[in-house]
mmCIF file of C-alpha atoms in Angstrom:
data_model
loop_
_atom_site.group_PDB
_atom_site.id
_atom_site.type_symbol
_atom_site.label_atom_id
_atom_site.label_comp_id
_atom_site.label_asym_id
_atom_site.label_seq_id
_atom_site.Cartn_x
_atom_site.Cartn_y
_atom_site.Cartn_z
ATOM 1 C CA UNK A 6 -15.651 5.134 12.796
ATOM 2 C CA UNK A 7 -16.573 7.520 9.956
ATOM 3 C CA UNK A 8 -18.544 5.687 7.236
ATOM 4 C CA UNK A 9 -19.317 8.919 5.396
ATOM 5 C CA UNK A 10 -16.282 10.883 4.274
ATOM 6 C CA UNK A 11 -18.102 13.797 2.674
ATOM 7 C CA UNK A 12 -21.706 14.858 2.227
ATOM 8 C CA UNK A 13 -22.676 17.831 0.066
ATOM 9 C CA UNK A 14 -26.395 18.045 -0.583
ATOM 10 C CA UNK A 15 -27.383 14.947 -2.527
ATOM 11 C CA UNK A 16 -23.746 13.917 -3.038
ATOM 12 C CA UNK A 17 -22.337 11.446 -0.518
ATOM 13 C CA UNK A 18 -18.808 10.077 -0.603
ATOM 14 C CA UNK A 19 -18.499 6.889 1.454
ATOM 15 C CA UNK A 20 -15.156 6.279 3.126
ATOM 16 C CA UNK A 21 -15.341 2.570 2.281
ATOM 17 C CA UNK A 22 -15.791 3.233 -1.428
ATOM 18 C CA UNK A 23 -12.997 5.813 -1.382
ATOM 19 C CA UNK A 24 -10.462 3.395 0.103
ATOM 20 C CA UNK A 25 -11.552 0.563 -2.194
ATOM 21 C CA UNK A 26 -10.820 2.888 -5.135
ATOM 22 C CA UNK A 27 -7.464 3.869 -3.616
ATOM 23 C CA UNK A 28 -6.641 0.179 -3.194
ATOM 24 C CA UNK A 29 -7.375 -0.636 -6.842
ATOM 25 C CA UNK A 30 -5.418 2.378 -8.114
ATOM 26 C CA UNK A 31 -2.453 1.637 -5.859
ATOM 27 C CA UNK A 32 -2.398 -1.991 -6.987
ATOM 28 C CA UNK A 33 -2.504 -0.936 -10.640
ATOM 29 C CA UNK A 34 0.302 1.608 -10.147
ATOM 30 C CA UNK A 35 2.453 -1.034 -8.460
ATOM 31 C CA UNK A 36 1.880 -3.556 -11.258
ATOM 32 C CA UNK A 37 2.673 -0.948 -13.934
ATOM 33 C CA UNK A 38 5.787 0.173 -12.051
ATOM 34 C CA UNK A 39 7.009 -3.406 -11.594
ATOM 35 C CA UNK A 40 6.492 -4.248 -15.268
ATOM 36 C CA UNK A 41 8.434 -1.175 -16.412
ATOM 37 C CA UNK A 42 11.237 -1.858 -13.963
ATOM 38 C CA UNK A 43 11.590 -5.418 -15.282
ATOM 39 C CA UNK A 44 11.687 -4.230 -18.924
ATOM 40 C CA UNK A 45 8.242 -5.702 -19.427
ATOM 41 C CA UNK A 46 8.135 -8.611 -21.859
ATOM 42 C CA UNK A 47 5.188 -10.211 -20.106
ATOM 43 C CA UNK A 48 2.145 -8.221 -21.201
ATOM 44 C CA UNK A 49 1.479 -5.237 -23.474
ATOM 45 C CA UNK A 50 0.223 -1.993 -21.947
ATOM 46 C CA UNK A 51 -3.050 -2.322 -23.852
ATOM 47 C CA UNK A 52 -3.624 -5.853 -22.573
ATOM 48 C CA UNK A 53 -2.711 -4.731 -19.059
ATOM 49 C CA UNK A 54 -5.365 -2.000 -19.094
ATOM 50 C CA UNK A 55 -7.996 -4.407 -20.399
ATOM 51 C CA UNK A 56 -7.021 -7.144 -17.972
ATOM 52 C CA UNK A 57 -7.074 -4.847 -14.962
ATOM 53 C CA UNK A 58 -10.398 -3.230 -15.875
ATOM 54 C CA UNK A 59 -12.239 -6.515 -16.356
ATOM 55 C CA UNK A 60 -10.526 -8.079 -13.343
ATOM 56 C CA UNK A 61 -11.822 -5.200 -11.182
ATOM 57 C CA UNK A 62 -15.351 -5.774 -12.451
ATOM 58 C CA UNK A 63 -15.051 -9.518 -11.806
ATOM 59 C CA UNK A 64 -13.631 -8.873 -8.324
ATOM 60 C CA UNK A 65 -16.427 -6.503 -7.299
ATOM 61 C CA UNK A 66 -19.163 -8.779 -8.660
ATOM 62 C CA UNK A 67 -17.631 -11.878 -7.059
ATOM 63 C CA UNK A 68 -17.020 -10.180 -3.712
ATOM 64 C CA UNK A 69 -20.548 -8.793 -3.575
ATOM 65 C CA UNK A 70 -22.133 -12.046 -4.693
ATOM 66 C CA UNK A 71 -20.487 -14.053 -1.924
ATOM 67 C CA UNK A 72 -21.437 -11.401 0.652
ATOM 68 C CA UNK A 73 -25.054 -11.519 -0.497
ATOM 69 C CA UNK A 74 -25.123 -15.321 -0.372
ATOM 70 C CA UNK A 75 -23.716 -15.354 3.161
ATOM 71 C CA UNK A 76 -26.230 -12.704 4.296
ATOM 72 C CA UNK A 77 -29.112 -13.739 2.042
ATOM 73 C CA UNK A 78 -31.817 -13.161 4.692
ATOM 74 C CA UNK A 79 -30.936 -9.467 4.952
ATOM 75 C CA UNK A 80 -31.150 -8.984 1.189
ATOM 76 C CA UNK A 81 -34.449 -10.808 0.804
ATOM 77 C CA UNK A 82 -35.975 -8.118 2.993
ATOM 78 C CA UNK A 83 -34.297 -5.297 1.012
ATOM 79 C CA UNK A 84 -33.314 -6.637 -2.452
ATOM 80 C CA UNK A 85 -32.271 -3.260 -3.921
ATOM 81 C CA UNK A 86 -29.546 -2.923 -1.270
ATOM 82 C CA UNK A 87 -27.646 -5.616 -3.197
ATOM 83 C CA UNK A 88 -26.370 -2.829 -5.453
ATOM 84 C CA UNK A 89 -25.208 -0.488 -2.667
ATOM 85 C CA UNK A 90 -21.624 -1.725 -2.808
ATOM 86 C CA UNK A 91 -20.155 1.658 -1.876
ATOM 87 C CA UNK A 92 -21.626 1.393 1.632
ATOM 88 C CA UNK A 93 -19.690 -1.787 2.441
ATOM 89 C CA UNK A 94 -20.297 -5.497 2.119
ATOM 90 C CA UNK A 95 -17.694 -7.262 0.004
ATOM 91 C CA UNK A 96 -16.153 -10.650 0.776
ATOM 92 C CA UNK A 97 -12.526 -10.642 -0.325
ATOM 93 C CA UNK A 98 -12.367 -14.315 -1.229
ATOM 94 C CA UNK A 99 -15.358 -13.975 -3.550
ATOM 95 C CA UNK A 100 -13.589 -11.184 -5.408
ATOM 96 C CA UNK A 101 -10.265 -12.990 -5.389
ATOM 97 C CA UNK A 102 -11.669 -16.192 -6.879
ATOM 98 C CA UNK A 103 -13.681 -14.363 -9.552
ATOM 99 C CA UNK A 104 -10.763 -12.127 -10.564
ATOM 100 C CA UNK A 105 -8.313 -15.060 -10.541
ATOM 101 C CA UNK A 106 -10.593 -17.086 -12.800
ATOM 102 C CA UNK A 107 -10.818 -14.215 -15.273
ATOM 103 C CA UNK A 108 -7.054 -13.563 -15.229
ATOM 104 C CA UNK A 109 -6.349 -17.243 -15.935
ATOM 105 C CA UNK A 110 -8.812 -17.173 -18.832
ATOM 106 C CA UNK A 111 -7.385 -13.909 -20.214
ATOM 107 C CA UNK A 112 -3.771 -15.044 -19.890
ATOM 108 C CA UNK A 113 -4.437 -18.274 -21.775
ATOM 109 C CA UNK A 114 -6.383 -16.450 -24.477
ATOM 110 C CA UNK A 115 -3.619 -13.864 -24.996
ATOM 111 C CA UNK A 116 -0.772 -16.344 -24.416
ATOM 112 C CA UNK A 117 0.562 -14.323 -21.464
ATOM 113 C CA UNK A 118 2.956 -16.242 -19.153
ATOM 114 C CA UNK A 119 0.640 -16.718 -16.187
ATOM 115 C CA UNK A 120 3.347 -17.629 -13.662
ATOM 116 C CA UNK A 121 5.398 -14.481 -14.264
ATOM 117 C CA UNK A 122 2.316 -12.277 -14.361
ATOM 118 C CA UNK A 123 0.971 -13.719 -11.108
ATOM 119 C CA UNK A 124 4.297 -13.059 -9.370
ATOM 120 C CA UNK A 125 3.978 -9.361 -10.152
ATOM 121 C CA UNK A 126 0.293 -9.273 -9.233
ATOM 122 C CA UNK A 127 0.767 -11.016 -5.856
ATOM 123 C CA UNK A 128 2.346 -8.107 -3.920
ATOM 124 C CA UNK A 129 -0.203 -5.758 -5.507
ATOM 125 C CA UNK A 130 -3.020 -7.899 -4.090
ATOM 126 C CA UNK A 131 -1.683 -7.447 -0.566
ATOM 127 C CA UNK A 132 -1.076 -3.736 -1.102
ATOM 128 C CA UNK A 133 -4.530 -3.059 -2.504
ATOM 129 C CA UNK A 134 -6.172 -5.210 0.159
ATOM 130 C CA UNK A 135 -4.439 -3.164 2.843
ATOM 131 C CA UNK A 136 -6.397 -0.073 1.771
ATOM 132 C CA UNK A 137 -9.567 -2.120 1.422
ATOM 133 C CA UNK A 138 -9.342 -3.171 5.065
ATOM 134 C CA UNK A 139 -8.830 0.428 6.142
ATOM 135 C CA UNK A 140 -12.067 1.154 4.297
ATOM 136 C CA UNK A 141 -13.708 -1.705 6.208
ATOM 137 C CA UNK A 142 -12.558 -0.136 9.463
ATOM 138 C CA UNK A 143 -14.188 3.190 8.650
ATOM 139 C CA UNK A 144 -17.395 1.501 7.454
ATOM 140 C CA UNK A 145 -17.540 -0.799 10.472
ATOM 141 C CA UNK A 146 -17.893 -4.004 8.456
ATOM 142 C CA UNK A 147 -15.804 -7.085 9.316
ATOM 143 C CA UNK A 148 -15.792 -5.962 12.954
ATOM 144 C CA UNK A 149 -14.348 -8.020 15.794
ATOM 145 C CA UNK A 150 -15.567 -9.765 18.913
ATOM 146 C CA UNK A 151 -15.917 -7.917 22.204
ATOM 147 C CA UNK A 152 -12.719 -7.493 24.175
ATOM 148 C CA UNK A 153 -11.175 -5.333 26.925
ATOM 149 C CA UNK A 154 -7.716 -4.893 25.397
ATOM 150 C CA UNK A 155 -6.062 -1.441 25.445
ATOM 151 C CA UNK A 156 -6.343 -1.167 21.650
ATOM 152 C CA UNK A 157 -10.018 -2.163 21.489
ATOM 153 C CA UNK A 158 -12.233 0.193 19.461
ATOM 154 C CA UNK A 159 -15.789 1.396 19.978
ATOM 155 C CA UNK A 160 -17.999 2.225 16.986
ATOM 156 C CA UNK A 161 -20.522 4.976 17.659
ATOM 157 C CA UNK A 162 -21.482 6.414 14.263
ATOM 158 C CA UNK A 163 -25.141 5.749 13.422
ATOM 159 C CA UNK A 164 -24.187 4.689 9.871
ATOM 160 C CA UNK A 165 -21.574 2.174 11.017
ATOM 161 C CA UNK A 166 -22.123 -1.483 10.117
ATOM 162 C CA UNK A 167 -20.482 -2.631 13.362
ATOM 163 C CA UNK A 168 -22.129 -3.180 16.723
ATOM 164 C CA UNK A 169 -22.226 0.188 18.468
ATOM 165 C CA UNK A 170 -21.118 1.241 21.920
ATOM 166 C CA UNK A 171 -19.177 -1.966 22.654
ATOM 167 C CA UNK A 172 -15.389 -2.379 22.737
ATOM 168 C CA UNK A 173 -14.314 -4.846 20.041
ATOM 169 C CA UNK A 174 -11.164 -6.154 18.359
ATOM 170 C CA UNK A 175 -10.061 -3.887 15.462
ATOM 171 C CA UNK A 176 -9.897 -6.929 13.182
ATOM 172 C CA UNK A 177 -9.849 -4.725 10.091
ATOM 173 C CA UNK A 178 -6.610 -3.108 11.257
ATOM 174 C CA UNK A 179 -5.129 -6.491 12.199
ATOM 175 C CA UNK A 180 -5.630 -7.621 8.630
ATOM 176 C CA UNK A 181 -4.440 -4.321 7.155
ATOM 177 C CA UNK A 182 -1.175 -4.667 9.080
ATOM 178 C CA UNK A 183 -0.878 -8.325 8.075
ATOM 179 C CA UNK A 184 -1.286 -7.383 4.415
ATOM 180 C CA UNK A 185 1.403 -4.730 4.801
ATOM 181 C CA UNK A 186 3.819 -7.356 6.123
ATOM 182 C CA UNK A 187 2.894 -9.760 3.292
ATOM 183 C CA UNK A 188 3.458 -7.007 0.723
ATOM 184 C CA UNK A 189 6.893 -6.198 2.145
ATOM 185 C CA UNK A 190 7.971 -9.861 2.183
ATOM 186 C CA UNK A 191 6.769 -10.501 -1.378
ATOM 187 C CA UNK A 192 8.248 -7.245 -2.668
ATOM 188 C CA UNK A 193 11.725 -8.200 -1.497
ATOM 189 C CA UNK A 194 11.281 -11.837 -2.525
ATOM 190 C CA UNK A 195 10.474 -10.724 -6.063
ATOM 191 C CA UNK A 196 13.879 -9.072 -6.267
ATOM 192 C CA UNK A 197 15.480 -12.508 -6.157
ATOM 193 C CA UNK A 198 15.602 -15.115 -8.904
ATOM 194 C CA UNK A 199 13.012 -17.825 -8.371
ATOM 195 C CA UNK A 200 10.736 -20.165 -10.277
ATOM 196 C CA UNK A 201 7.752 -18.487 -11.953
ATOM 197 C CA UNK A 202 4.609 -18.588 -9.843
ATOM 198 C CA UNK A 203 6.386 -19.010 -6.536
ATOM 199 C CA UNK A 204 5.725 -15.464 -5.301
ATOM 200 C CA UNK A 205 2.027 -15.922 -5.952
ATOM 201 C CA UNK A 206 2.122 -19.275 -4.163
ATOM 202 C CA UNK A 207 3.713 -17.613 -1.142
ATOM 203 C CA UNK A 208 0.938 -15.025 -1.197
ATOM 204 C CA UNK A 209 -1.654 -17.818 -1.071
ATOM 205 C CA UNK A 210 0.101 -19.406 1.912
ATOM 206 C CA UNK A 211 0.706 -16.192 3.857
ATOM 207 C CA UNK A 212 -2.738 -14.723 3.317
ATOM 208 C CA UNK A 213 -4.491 -18.032 4.025
ATOM 209 C CA UNK A 214 -2.755 -18.250 7.408
ATOM 210 C CA UNK A 215 -3.498 -14.578 8.146
ATOM 211 C CA UNK A 216 -7.178 -14.819 7.232
ATOM 212 C CA UNK A 217 -7.721 -18.162 8.969
ATOM 213 C CA UNK A 218 -6.275 -16.723 12.190
ATOM 214 C CA UNK A 219 -8.135 -13.403 12.145
ATOM 215 C CA UNK A 220 -11.471 -15.140 11.578
ATOM 216 C CA UNK A 221 -11.324 -16.331 15.203
ATOM 217 C CA UNK A 222 -11.485 -12.688 16.326
ATOM 218 C CA UNK A 223 -14.339 -11.666 14.021
ATOM 219 C CA UNK A 224 -17.685 -10.789 15.610
ATOM 220 C CA UNK A 225 -19.878 -10.561 12.513
ATOM 221 C CA UNK A 226 -21.717 -13.516 10.987
ATOM 222 C CA UNK A 227 -19.733 -15.147 8.185
ATOM 223 C CA UNK A 228 -21.513 -18.445 7.620
ATOM 224 C CA UNK A 229 -20.298 -21.759 9.067
ATOM 225 C CA UNK A 230 -19.344 -24.670 6.808
ATOM 226 C CA UNK A 231 -18.141 -27.492 9.052
ATOM 227 C CA UNK A 232 -16.529 -28.022 12.467
ATOM 228 C CA UNK A 233 -17.385 -24.444 13.369
ATOM 229 C CA UNK A 234 -15.143 -23.038 10.640
ATOM 230 C CA UNK A 235 -16.369 -20.077 8.611
ATOM 231 C CA UNK A 236 -16.588 -20.011 4.833
ATOM 232 C CA UNK A 237 -13.431 -17.892 4.682
ATOM 233 C CA UNK A 238 -11.537 -20.321 6.928
ATOM 234 C CA UNK A 239 -12.579 -23.206 4.690
ATOM 235 C CA UNK A 240 -11.390 -21.343 1.595
ATOM 236 C CA UNK A 241 -8.169 -20.465 3.455
ATOM 237 C CA UNK A 242 -7.405 -24.147 4.016
ATOM 238 C CA UNK A 243 -7.906 -24.855 0.324
ATOM 239 C CA UNK A 244 -5.683 -21.934 -0.734
ATOM 240 C CA UNK A 245 -3.011 -22.853 1.802
ATOM 241 C CA UNK A 246 -2.596 -26.336 0.350
ATOM 242 C CA UNK A 247 -2.849 -24.967 -3.186
ATOM 243 C CA UNK A 248 0.008 -22.586 -2.444
ATOM 244 C CA UNK A 249 2.116 -25.316 -0.863
ATOM 245 C CA UNK A 250 1.487 -27.570 -3.880
ATOM 246 C CA UNK A 251 2.574 -24.819 -6.301
ATOM 247 C CA UNK A 252 5.755 -24.247 -4.260
ATOM 248 C CA UNK A 253 6.470 -27.994 -4.267
ATOM 249 C CA UNK A 254 6.056 -28.198 -8.043
ATOM 250 C CA UNK A 255 8.106 -25.063 -8.618
ATOM 251 C CA UNK A 256 10.969 -26.369 -6.496
ATOM 252 C CA UNK A 257 10.801 -29.827 -8.079
ATOM 253 C CA UNK A 258 10.562 -28.769 -11.725
ATOM 254 C CA UNK A 259 12.174 -25.336 -11.529
ATOM 255 C CA UNK A 260 9.468 -23.684 -13.575
#
């Protein structure tokens, strides 16, 4: 659509980078708001700032690393483009896994109740990801397969990462809408009493199903693992069963 939001001389603001930043800031605002509303006894403000900052770094590095590994041939030809994150090219699951690993480490080190913290973070993940997918739409990455549906989109901008001049599924918007629905469900679920960690488990289940389904409509190369399933679909299966296992344990032990 419009990969470049603003260009003034040597200064270029990429739409993808802008929406990624909006997503992170929105997620942080939601987490801060939720903690204050619940009379936060989970994490100090100082620890929250540190946790969020380092989690962002881990997420960006992890997301970019997985994207590079999946598209390694392209980066061998132009190795310096590895660092051009603002132009597009992040794999959500890579960022999610890296950030989750750091949060687990940080929570254990600081003795922060991980289950309660993850329940507050879960809706923020969906909310922030919503804006990230809008950024993908403008950049043209994560584009869909060709189709002739009334809502099909055609990318024409020379800087777009999508195939140009062909009607395709707006898979980025499918996922943005799906994340909006997940956010709404988790937001209202968090207002009820439930076992710690269950909201996060529901996020794993809902997003795994969403991502697994949308992958069938994707037109870009994502790397096959087995039985024709992409890397993201394989990770989705793992996260789906992980979420179901957490829900089972939470219901059985009540904690």
